[in-house]
XYZ file of C-alpha atoms in Angstrom:
699
model
C 0.000 0.000 0.000
C 1.265 3.431 -0.930
C 0.426 5.938 1.789
C 0.721 9.702 1.749
C 4.484 9.580 2.123
C 5.033 6.743 -0.251
C 6.887 8.874 -2.757
C 9.000 10.265 -0.014
C 9.950 7.295 2.074
C 9.873 4.605 -0.533
C 12.197 6.320 -3.034
C 14.037 8.956 -0.980
C 13.073 11.844 -3.317
C 14.786 15.178 -3.353
C 12.802 18.366 -3.051
C 13.528 19.326 -6.626
C 11.704 16.281 -7.942
C 14.699 14.055 -8.539
C 15.654 10.969 -6.617
C 18.356 11.348 -4.013
C 20.904 8.738 -3.291
C 19.803 6.241 -0.696
C 22.661 7.224 1.528
C 21.231 10.694 1.924
C 18.370 9.281 4.003
C 14.809 10.466 4.454
C 15.795 13.428 6.629
C 18.863 14.516 4.665
C 17.337 14.616 1.188
C 17.649 17.872 -0.742
C 15.346 20.634 0.440
C 14.109 24.009 -0.731
C 13.156 27.139 1.141
C 9.399 27.017 1.702
C 6.748 29.711 2.309
C 9.292 32.487 1.804
C 6.527 35.085 1.394
C 5.346 34.505 4.947
C 8.900 34.735 6.214
C 9.070 38.191 4.626
C 5.738 39.054 6.257
C 7.072 37.885 9.611
C 10.207 40.026 9.256
C 8.049 43.021 8.304
C 5.919 42.292 11.366
C 8.986 42.453 13.610
C 9.982 45.780 12.087
C 6.452 47.062 12.705
C 6.591 45.759 16.300
C 9.792 47.724 16.920
C 8.296 50.894 15.424
C 5.070 50.404 17.374
C 6.975 49.859 20.626
C 9.119 52.919 19.953
C 5.940 54.968 19.783
C 4.975 53.634 23.217
C 8.382 54.363 24.723
C 8.258 57.923 23.370
C 4.661 58.752 24.272
C 3.993 56.636 27.352
C 4.578 57.260 31.043
C 3.876 54.260 33.320
C 3.283 56.642 36.240
C -0.060 57.506 34.622
C -1.268 53.954 35.265
C -1.004 54.451 39.023
C -1.146 58.158 39.825
C -3.590 60.905 38.863
C -3.193 64.412 37.429
C -3.187 67.711 39.304
C -4.902 70.925 38.177
C -1.805 71.851 36.116
C -1.808 68.590 34.153
C 1.183 67.127 36.015
C 1.298 63.429 36.896
C 1.605 63.020 40.654
C 4.981 61.548 41.550
C 6.658 62.872 38.368
C 10.087 64.303 39.155
C 10.064 66.241 35.876
C 6.908 68.183 36.754
C 6.774 71.830 37.837
C 7.145 71.764 40.795
C 9.103 68.564 41.446
C 6.504 65.982 42.540
C 8.760 62.956 43.051
C 7.524 62.438 46.651
C 4.023 63.834 46.137
C 2.096 60.865 44.763
C -1.414 61.247 46.195
C -4.099 63.176 44.355
C -6.212 65.359 46.656
C -9.349 67.371 45.832
C -8.916 70.613 47.739
C -12.398 72.116 47.267
C -15.099 69.924 48.889
C -17.932 71.890 47.253
C -16.596 71.065 43.783
C -16.530 67.399 44.760
C -20.154 67.656 45.942
C -21.293 69.412 42.758
C -19.695 66.711 40.593
C -21.620 64.048 42.520
C -24.942 65.878 42.533
C -27.548 64.627 40.084
C -28.811 68.146 39.391
C -25.398 69.523 38.430
C -23.436 69.106 35.205
C -20.033 69.569 36.852
C -17.485 66.783 36.446
C -14.976 65.620 39.013
C -12.230 65.702 36.372
C -12.549 69.510 36.403
C -12.341 69.856 40.186
C -9.110 71.384 41.531
C -6.558 68.761 42.604
C -3.009 68.919 43.891
C -0.461 66.241 44.720
C 0.418 65.498 48.336
C 2.570 63.062 50.265
C -0.250 61.871 52.528
C -3.981 62.408 52.834
C -4.972 65.280 55.157
C -7.197 64.692 58.171
C -9.133 67.302 60.199
C -7.669 68.589 63.446
C -9.300 67.632 66.738
C -9.115 71.137 68.215
C -8.541 73.619 65.366
C -8.820 73.997 61.578
C -6.194 72.494 59.284
C -5.478 73.905 55.844
C -4.094 72.550 52.600
C -2.564 75.311 50.506
C -1.599 75.391 46.844
C 1.935 74.685 45.633
C 4.214 77.465 46.942
C 5.117 79.845 44.119
C 4.920 83.503 43.220
C 4.600 85.684 46.309
C 4.724 82.696 48.666
C 8.410 82.403 49.525
C 8.580 78.756 50.537
C 10.395 75.768 49.099
C 8.468 72.613 48.352
C 10.289 70.832 51.175
C 9.309 73.548 53.660
C 5.734 73.402 52.378
C 5.686 69.655 53.035
C 7.228 70.074 56.496
C 4.458 72.547 57.386
C 1.809 69.985 56.361
C 1.009 72.042 53.236
C -0.231 74.929 55.423
C 0.912 78.540 55.066
C -2.472 80.162 55.767
C -1.051 82.116 58.715
C 1.426 83.872 56.371
C -1.209 85.072 53.905
C -2.275 88.662 53.485
C -5.834 89.612 54.543
C -6.931 89.610 50.892
C -5.605 86.097 50.299
C -7.222 84.902 53.519
C -10.516 86.294 52.295
C -10.282 84.477 48.932
C -9.405 81.294 50.858
C -12.582 81.710 52.945
C -14.483 81.912 49.633
C -12.981 78.534 48.619
C -10.966 80.241 45.896
C -7.546 79.549 47.397
C -4.684 79.553 47.659
C -5.552 77.717 50.902
C -8.472 75.355 51.458
C -9.912 73.996 54.735
C -9.660 70.341 55.731
C -13.259 69.630 56.736
C -13.675 65.980 55.694
C -11.350 63.129 56.684
C -9.702 61.365 53.745
C -7.989 58.047 53.181
C -5.534 56.844 50.556
C -7.471 54.665 48.109
C -5.275 53.628 45.194
C -3.209 56.836 45.427
C -6.227 59.147 45.506
C -7.499 60.765 48.703
C -11.023 59.417 49.125
C -13.080 61.966 51.097
C -15.251 60.421 53.799
C -18.618 62.184 53.969
C -18.470 62.675 57.737
C -17.472 66.303 58.319
C -15.469 67.158 61.425
C -17.763 69.182 63.715
C -14.787 70.974 65.288
C -13.281 71.983 61.945
C -16.657 72.964 60.523
C -17.387 75.147 63.566
C -14.044 76.932 63.229
C -14.665 77.432 59.523
C -18.050 79.048 60.138
C -16.680 81.217 62.920
C -14.054 82.576 60.476
C -16.811 83.525 58.019
C -16.205 80.819 55.424
C -18.803 80.070 52.750
C -21.214 77.225 53.267
C -19.706 73.748 52.751
C -22.208 71.084 51.779
C -22.299 67.883 53.822
C -23.705 65.110 51.667
C -23.041 61.484 50.736
C -22.323 62.758 47.202
C -18.932 63.949 48.466
C -18.030 60.325 49.118
C -19.739 58.780 46.105
C -18.256 61.180 43.558
C -14.629 60.238 44.228
C -15.532 56.600 44.855
C -17.186 56.385 41.429
C -14.142 57.863 39.704
C -11.683 55.560 41.456
C -13.769 52.521 40.491
C -14.319 53.512 36.870
C -13.472 50.773 34.394
C -10.652 52.705 32.767
C -8.842 53.334 36.072
C -9.373 49.728 37.188
C -7.816 48.488 33.926
C -4.885 50.879 34.398
C -4.333 49.582 37.931
C -4.361 45.998 36.695
C -1.713 46.810 34.087
C 0.283 48.730 36.693
C 0.121 45.672 38.995
C 2.048 43.697 36.397
C 4.750 46.370 36.302
C 5.011 46.528 40.100
C 5.284 42.751 40.477
C 8.084 42.235 37.945
C 10.102 40.345 40.592
C 7.221 37.889 40.991
C 7.006 37.459 37.222
C 10.706 36.653 36.977
C 10.621 34.100 39.800
C 7.183 32.527 39.309
C 6.795 33.076 35.570
C 10.367 32.443 34.482
C 12.633 30.584 36.909
C 10.197 28.308 38.746
C 8.498 26.866 35.603
C 11.895 25.940 34.142
C 12.883 24.119 37.318
C 9.556 22.271 37.574
C 9.540 21.371 33.862
C 13.057 19.932 33.968
C 12.169 17.947 37.104
C 9.085 16.587 35.315
C 11.149 15.552 32.263
C 13.730 13.830 34.434
C 11.008 11.963 36.295
C 9.480 10.916 32.980
C 12.897 9.591 32.023
C 13.432 7.568 35.212
C 9.968 7.007 36.774
C 7.729 6.782 33.730
C 5.325 4.254 35.261
C 4.490 6.457 38.236
C 4.342 9.842 36.473
C 0.720 9.688 35.207
C -0.497 8.977 38.739
C 1.731 11.630 40.270
C 0.574 14.170 37.667
C -3.136 13.550 38.320
C -2.734 13.753 42.119
C -0.610 16.932 41.934
C -3.035 18.554 39.521
C -5.990 18.047 41.843
C -4.053 19.270 44.868
C -2.790 22.379 43.079
C -6.119 23.420 41.602
C -7.782 23.108 45.011
C -4.975 25.175 46.590
C -5.193 27.946 43.978
C -8.982 28.068 44.373
C -8.612 28.422 48.149
C -6.248 31.370 47.643
C -8.898 33.087 45.546
C -11.329 32.518 48.412
C -8.816 34.005 50.870
C -8.199 37.120 48.811
C -11.925 37.529 48.128
C -12.558 37.568 51.889
C -14.728 34.451 51.937
C -12.217 32.572 54.076
C -10.255 34.174 56.916
C -9.362 37.861 57.210
C -6.767 38.165 54.462
C -8.901 39.860 51.808
C -7.424 42.641 49.690
C -8.021 46.235 50.741
C -8.174 49.245 48.423
C -6.815 51.464 51.224
C -3.064 52.034 51.186
C -1.196 52.606 54.435
C -2.506 53.033 57.970
C -6.075 54.210 58.381
C -8.982 54.367 60.787
C -10.341 50.800 61.135
C -13.877 52.179 60.951
C -13.328 53.305 57.358
C -14.544 50.687 54.901
C -14.142 51.324 51.184
C -15.409 48.965 48.505
C -13.594 48.434 45.220
C -14.340 46.848 41.879
C -11.253 44.639 42.308
C -12.915 42.821 45.208
C -15.989 41.994 43.106
C -13.669 40.707 40.372
C -12.023 38.401 42.913
C -15.443 37.124 43.932
C -16.206 36.306 40.298
C -12.783 34.652 39.881
C -13.381 32.536 42.990
C -16.726 31.329 41.597
C -15.175 30.517 38.204
C -12.282 28.659 39.847
C -14.754 26.674 41.937
C -16.560 25.508 38.796
C -13.244 24.710 37.078
C -12.044 22.821 40.150
C -15.175 20.654 40.307
C -15.060 19.857 36.585
C -11.321 19.140 36.711
C -11.529 16.811 39.689
C -14.428 14.853 38.179
C -12.620 14.634 34.823
C -9.430 13.363 36.425
C -11.428 10.677 38.224
C -12.968 9.661 34.916
C -9.576 9.042 33.263
C -8.164 6.910 36.083
C -8.988 3.744 34.187
C -6.931 4.996 31.219
C -3.803 5.756 33.242
C -2.130 2.496 32.207
C -2.566 3.457 28.566
C -0.873 6.779 29.261
C 2.003 4.931 30.900
C 2.564 2.907 27.730
C 2.463 6.037 25.580
C 4.953 7.884 27.800
C 7.368 4.956 27.597
C 7.817 5.808 23.932
C 8.960 9.325 24.747
C 11.126 8.120 27.642
C 13.001 5.797 25.286
C 13.635 8.611 22.806
C 14.773 11.033 25.523
C 17.142 8.381 26.795
C 18.716 8.000 23.357
C 18.709 11.669 22.290
C 19.582 13.224 25.629
C 20.232 16.665 24.150
C 16.449 17.027 23.864
C 16.175 17.669 27.620
C 18.341 20.781 27.525
C 17.354 22.037 24.058
C 14.226 23.965 25.280
C 16.600 26.266 27.187
C 17.417 27.950 23.845
C 13.859 28.973 22.837
C 13.150 29.733 26.498
C 16.035 32.233 26.660
C 14.920 33.889 23.410
C 11.327 34.057 24.605
C 12.399 35.468 27.995
C 14.275 38.322 26.309
C 11.287 38.971 24.049
C 8.858 39.055 26.990
C 10.993 41.554 28.911
C 10.907 43.870 25.892
C 7.221 43.155 25.221
C 5.998 43.809 28.777
C 8.005 47.022 29.016
C 6.582 48.253 25.715
C 3.074 47.214 26.786
C 3.295 49.314 29.958
C 4.317 52.359 27.909
C 1.659 51.787 25.241
C -1.113 51.462 27.822
C 0.083 54.702 29.443
C 0.500 56.655 26.203
C -1.728 59.525 25.180
C -1.702 63.304 25.352
C -2.449 65.277 28.504
C -4.997 67.903 27.381
C -7.131 70.427 29.221
C -10.813 69.612 29.392
C -13.458 71.704 27.705
C -15.968 72.774 30.365
C -18.287 75.588 31.486
C -17.646 75.154 35.191
C -17.324 78.254 37.361
C -14.270 77.363 39.412
C -12.220 80.520 39.698
C -9.141 80.270 41.933
C -6.312 82.507 43.029
C -3.219 82.282 40.857
C -0.080 82.922 42.903
C 1.979 83.763 39.827
C -0.564 86.201 38.365
C -1.368 87.582 41.842
C -5.093 87.627 41.154
C -8.152 85.396 40.980
C -8.132 83.700 37.603
C -10.875 81.772 35.836
C -8.633 80.602 32.990
C -7.875 77.235 34.593
C -11.360 76.192 35.593
C -11.135 73.015 33.583
C -8.993 70.127 34.717
C -6.750 67.891 32.653
C -7.206 64.386 31.365
C -5.316 61.919 29.194
C -6.658 61.817 25.658
C -6.518 58.447 23.929
C -6.875 58.445 20.177
C -8.018 55.602 17.944
C -4.491 54.926 16.691
C -3.389 54.188 20.281
C -6.081 51.509 20.544
C -4.881 50.046 17.237
C -1.281 50.134 18.491
C -2.256 48.291 21.688
C -4.212 45.653 19.769
C -1.326 45.183 17.337
C 1.071 44.797 20.268
C -1.147 42.168 21.891
C -1.532 40.294 18.618
C 2.217 40.513 18.012
C 2.974 39.084 21.447
C 0.655 36.142 20.832
C 2.027 35.496 17.332
C 5.625 35.629 18.591
C 4.760 33.178 21.381
C 3.159 30.771 18.921
C 6.129 31.159 16.560
C 8.759 30.298 19.180
C 6.707 27.370 20.496
C 6.207 26.084 16.927
C 9.900 26.480 16.103
C 10.854 24.519 19.202
C 8.354 21.785 18.334
C 9.677 21.541 14.772
C 13.274 21.184 15.947
C 12.269 18.453 18.378
C 10.275 16.665 15.678
C 13.251 16.810 13.325
C 15.565 15.403 16.001
C 13.217 12.524 16.831
C 12.557 11.820 13.148
C 16.314 11.652 12.539
C 16.578 9.149 15.363
C 13.672 7.064 14.016
C 14.532 6.961 10.311
C 18.154 6.106 11.123
C 16.954 2.968 12.911
C 17.391 4.297 16.401
C 20.910 5.551 15.882
C 22.344 2.288 14.510
C 22.913 3.872 11.106
C 26.195 5.712 10.637
C 24.317 8.288 8.596
C 22.676 9.836 11.671
C 24.145 13.153 12.777
C 26.199 13.202 15.949
C 24.087 16.091 17.133
C 20.584 15.553 15.707
C 19.201 18.567 17.590
C 21.754 20.902 16.045
C 21.123 19.460 12.580
C 17.366 19.924 13.029
C 17.902 23.553 14.059
C 19.969 24.183 10.933
C 17.274 22.693 8.691
C 14.599 24.802 10.353
C 16.501 28.064 10.022
C 17.606 27.390 6.459
C 14.499 25.875 4.873
C 11.347 25.854 7.020
C 11.242 29.034 9.091
C 8.670 30.536 6.710
C 6.391 27.520 7.111
C 6.532 27.862 10.903
C 5.727 31.571 10.589
C 2.687 30.701 8.456
C 1.389 28.063 10.869
C 1.769 30.298 13.915
C 0.093 33.170 12.042
C -2.970 31.042 11.277
C -3.375 30.048 14.940
C -2.917 33.657 16.099
C -5.403 34.964 13.549
C -8.109 32.457 14.479
C -7.623 33.073 18.216
C -7.776 36.848 17.682
C -11.040 36.555 15.737
C -12.464 34.398 18.504
C -11.377 36.917 21.132
C -13.027 39.798 19.246
C -16.280 37.878 18.797
C -16.266 36.890 22.459
C -15.817 40.553 23.447
C -18.720 41.530 21.168
C -20.856 38.783 22.680
C -20.232 40.099 26.194
C -20.939 43.646 25.078
C -24.247 42.587 23.535
C -25.102 40.677 26.692
C -24.428 43.727 28.876
C -26.442 46.026 26.613
C -29.308 43.494 26.415
C -28.872 43.307 22.643
C -28.432 39.562 22.480
C -30.891 37.692 20.244
C -34.105 36.783 22.058
C -35.548 34.100 19.782
C -34.569 30.484 20.297
C -33.164 30.333 16.772
C -31.082 33.460 17.339
C -29.718 32.114 20.613
C -28.920 28.789 18.970
C -26.980 30.441 16.137
C -25.385 32.824 18.637
C -24.036 30.021 20.856
C -23.273 27.640 18.005
C -20.959 30.179 16.400
C -18.911 30.327 19.589
C -18.734 26.543 19.786
C -17.773 26.342 16.103
C -14.936 28.820 16.549
C -13.612 26.860 19.516
C -13.683 23.649 17.491
C -11.959 25.332 14.546
C -9.282 26.706 16.864
C -8.668 23.301 18.449
C -8.587 21.570 15.045
C -6.118 24.056 13.582
C -3.812 23.707 16.586
C -3.918 19.920 16.216
C -3.321 20.049 12.463
C -0.494 22.536 12.946
C 1.296 20.276 15.411
C 1.239 17.357 13.009
C 2.125 19.654 10.100
C 5.291 20.715 11.937
C 6.251 17.040 12.210
C 5.879 16.519 8.468
C 7.735 19.776 7.781
C 10.634 18.450 9.850
C 10.558 15.066 8.105
C 9.896 15.972 4.463
C 10.864 19.657 4.180
C 7.566 20.381 2.406
C 5.651 23.660 2.772
C 3.080 24.211 5.480
C -0.058 23.485 3.474
C 1.394 20.405 1.781
C 2.624 19.074 5.125
C -0.798 19.706 6.658
C -2.421 17.752 3.833
C -0.032 14.810 4.218
C -0.436 14.811 8.009
C -4.237 14.885 7.755
C -4.316 11.995 5.286
C -1.944 9.988 7.433
C -4.008 10.551 10.582
C -7.303 9.698 8.859
C -5.917 6.464 7.433
C -4.597 5.439 10.860
C -7.244 6.959 13.086
C -7.910 3.750 15.017
C -4.209 3.251 15.737
C -3.439 6.879 16.608
C -6.686 8.108 18.158
C -6.868 6.419 21.557
C -3.108 6.333 21.948
C -2.669 10.053 21.412
C -5.729 11.345 23.230
C -4.951 9.920 26.650
C -1.271 10.777 26.304
C -2.154 14.370 25.393
C -4.477 14.562 28.399
C -1.696 13.558 30.796
C 0.727 15.993 29.159
C -1.893 18.744 29.355
C -2.378 18.018 33.048
C 1.398 18.174 33.467
C 1.486 21.637 31.885
C -1.347 22.724 34.145
C 0.567 21.409 37.160
C 3.528 23.627 36.289
C 1.352 26.673 35.587
C -0.790 26.132 38.697
C 2.338 25.784 40.830
C 3.571 29.069 39.321
C 0.242 30.715 40.160
C 0.308 29.299 43.702
C 3.805 30.615 44.385
C 2.794 33.959 42.843
C -0.031 34.155 45.387
C 2.441 33.417 48.184
C 4.925 36.065 47.017
C 2.225 38.687 46.496
C 0.945 38.014 50.007
C 4.177 39.324 51.552
C 4.618 42.696 53.220
C 6.343 44.201 50.169
C 3.269 44.006 47.933
C 0.691 45.001 50.545
C 1.887 48.458 51.574
C 3.698 51.424 50.090
C 4.698 52.020 46.498
C 4.682 48.345 45.497
C 1.179 47.660 46.823
C -0.862 45.996 44.121
C -4.558 46.602 43.721
C -5.337 42.915 43.200
C -3.372 39.687 42.674
C -5.560 38.720 39.703
C -3.425 40.055 36.848
C 0.041 39.133 38.199
C -1.199 35.631 39.037
C -2.802 35.195 35.607
C 0.384 36.403 33.898
C 2.465 33.947 35.957
C -0.061 31.241 35.104
C 0.264 32.062 31.394
C 4.058 32.299 31.473
C 4.282 29.051 33.412
C 2.105 27.338 30.809
C 4.203 28.713 27.918
C 7.449 27.569 29.547
C 5.956 24.152 30.314
C 4.797 23.911 26.685
C 8.348 24.528 25.486
C 9.785 21.793 27.701
C 6.895 19.332 27.501
C 7.097 19.539 23.710
C 10.067 17.187 24.094
C 7.671 14.469 25.240
C 4.675 15.589 23.211
C 6.439 15.882 19.885
C 8.461 12.733 20.531
C 5.273 10.720 20.940
C 3.550 12.238 17.908
C 6.631 12.001 15.677
C 7.349 8.406 16.611
C 3.723 7.320 16.178
C 3.299 9.087 12.813
C 6.617 7.711 11.597
C 5.797 4.225 12.885
C 2.374 4.225 11.198
C 3.798 5.338 7.869
C 6.699 2.936 8.167
C 4.241 0.091 8.751
C 2.105 1.077 5.764
C 5.144 1.310 3.505
C 6.320 -2.171 4.471
C 3.119 -4.236 4.602
C 2.460 -3.755 8.309
C 6.032 -4.354 9.529
C 7.998 -1.262 10.465
C 11.515 -1.427 9.031
C 13.000 1.776 10.473
C 11.770 1.529 14.059
C 14.755 1.216 16.435
C 14.932 -1.887 18.608
C 14.150 -0.007 21.788
C 10.863 1.164 20.282
C 9.974 -2.104 18.567
C 9.938 -3.747 21.979
C 7.028 -1.485 22.925
C 5.169 -0.687 19.701
C 5.382 -4.123 18.073
C 4.270 -5.972 21.179
C 0.833 -7.274 20.153
C -0.542 -7.412 23.657
C 0.602 -3.837 24.281
C -0.829 -2.559 21.013
C -4.166 -4.257 21.621
C -4.374 -2.655 25.043
C -3.471 0.736 23.604
C -6.150 0.687 20.930
C -9.015 -0.875 22.884
């Protein structure tokens, strides 16, 4: 029978259509550069990524993700501002009546136009007098910023009678501290409980009426919990926890993956059981940490308040509700995962037999264990650049003055008069091209990840195929360093094909992500189809996209194997791989599925362990107070989870691609030689040609 590779294996053809000498071997036959157009596209993509990132580095300021703007448009904490704000990181609304008006339903004023300055700590009312917070010292106020800070931002006693009068009219330069405030995500949240002592002193001095209303509290609370600021805080959390990302997303997954590979090599019979038990234990542990941080277990829930504060102050935050939702989702995932792992217990022995194949290959081609270090190092360098550029892109935009009709005149110390020219506050303007740049950066990061993973898988497949088609290393034609030879073939001939395959996966996943976002938006706006037919089509499209994505990933993996073996282009290799799988579906199906499940659980074990250790590191004192305090562990943990899974994929590809390459090669070898594999090495024939073993694998 002539199978899909009959012309290749049976006659050792060259890529130019001729017939190579038999000594050249199946792997060493003449090749051509394939899918060169997509290699050019990939190079152009990298150039565009560099240009796009340069835009972020030039226009972005990561401080904007954490700190707010003052009434001059300066970012709090910016040492390059005027004045120097390097230690003044908290945004404070000096005029309580403006805060009230912005929260009143009958007023069109916006909180973004209320007068704010940057302070080192949030002011609190005095117990026996009236405290003041005065504007930045400049003009006729002869104080340095350091002296202003040392005097608790108060120089009211040094003002002239005229300036005191404008201050009593809430026009500055000094403003009374009537409401207590607390540091909530680097903004001073006013608590709508006015100090009776301070309010009495204010009235005795002849100050204008200050409104006491819950709107004073709600106005700032609503701004702090707006979706845009929450997203900025999440992105900022990733930047603050870079040490956690390096340890739990980079170093720990490598260590755990290498340990897993070594255990596969020496304790293959026990590894499926160990993997299932560890997976269940880790997913339960991670779920419990979500419960802890959500406040459903113990007293270790996250708090939006930074630093010491009155224990009677309780401030809610959107991050806490997100943790509640994450805890519920993790509970559902945990239940499904535990039940699924119980269901596959009876198939564990089959997985053991499949893993023996990979263990034999790893034992013969030992360089495979350390090879993933190369793509890992490249990917680590890429991620450091990518995350840094992402922080700058998310914080890019122009600081512009708002357009408003608010009457908010204030005394200008430089002009020495009350000015109404700066009634409007400042905000960061994001244009449509910034959104496109961010989306392109996200897509580029995903494509690059898929490309490096695919390249690693192709090199491994080429190494294992060299081992197989040289009869397990007994042929003198096999390269002394099959991994190095496979790398050379990839870089010289097949890099364009890998770029094409990774692009297809990235494109399909991006389309699915966009449609999923649209689905959620329609659901929120109650625009989802109401008829049963509409709902059926609506949900079926999502299911179809998931199936297409899974199928393409599966086809790609097998296409990379055929690319490594034959040197054909991506589409031709995909066609050959599909035909080969269909013709041997009964032999491959059950063998591969259970093996892939165990390998998938192994990857999840590494990523869950990374997430668990990320929780532990983020629970330390460093990330709970001060500048490094994170708003929520959700994003850093998810990033560590993702990085751990990517690293595990790179290392586990040694086992995964070894199994798939050996099985595909064995099936084709058997078809080419009337059911008896001629190229299978003795160590593999002992397992794959054992009739009892094969019957148990395929039943």
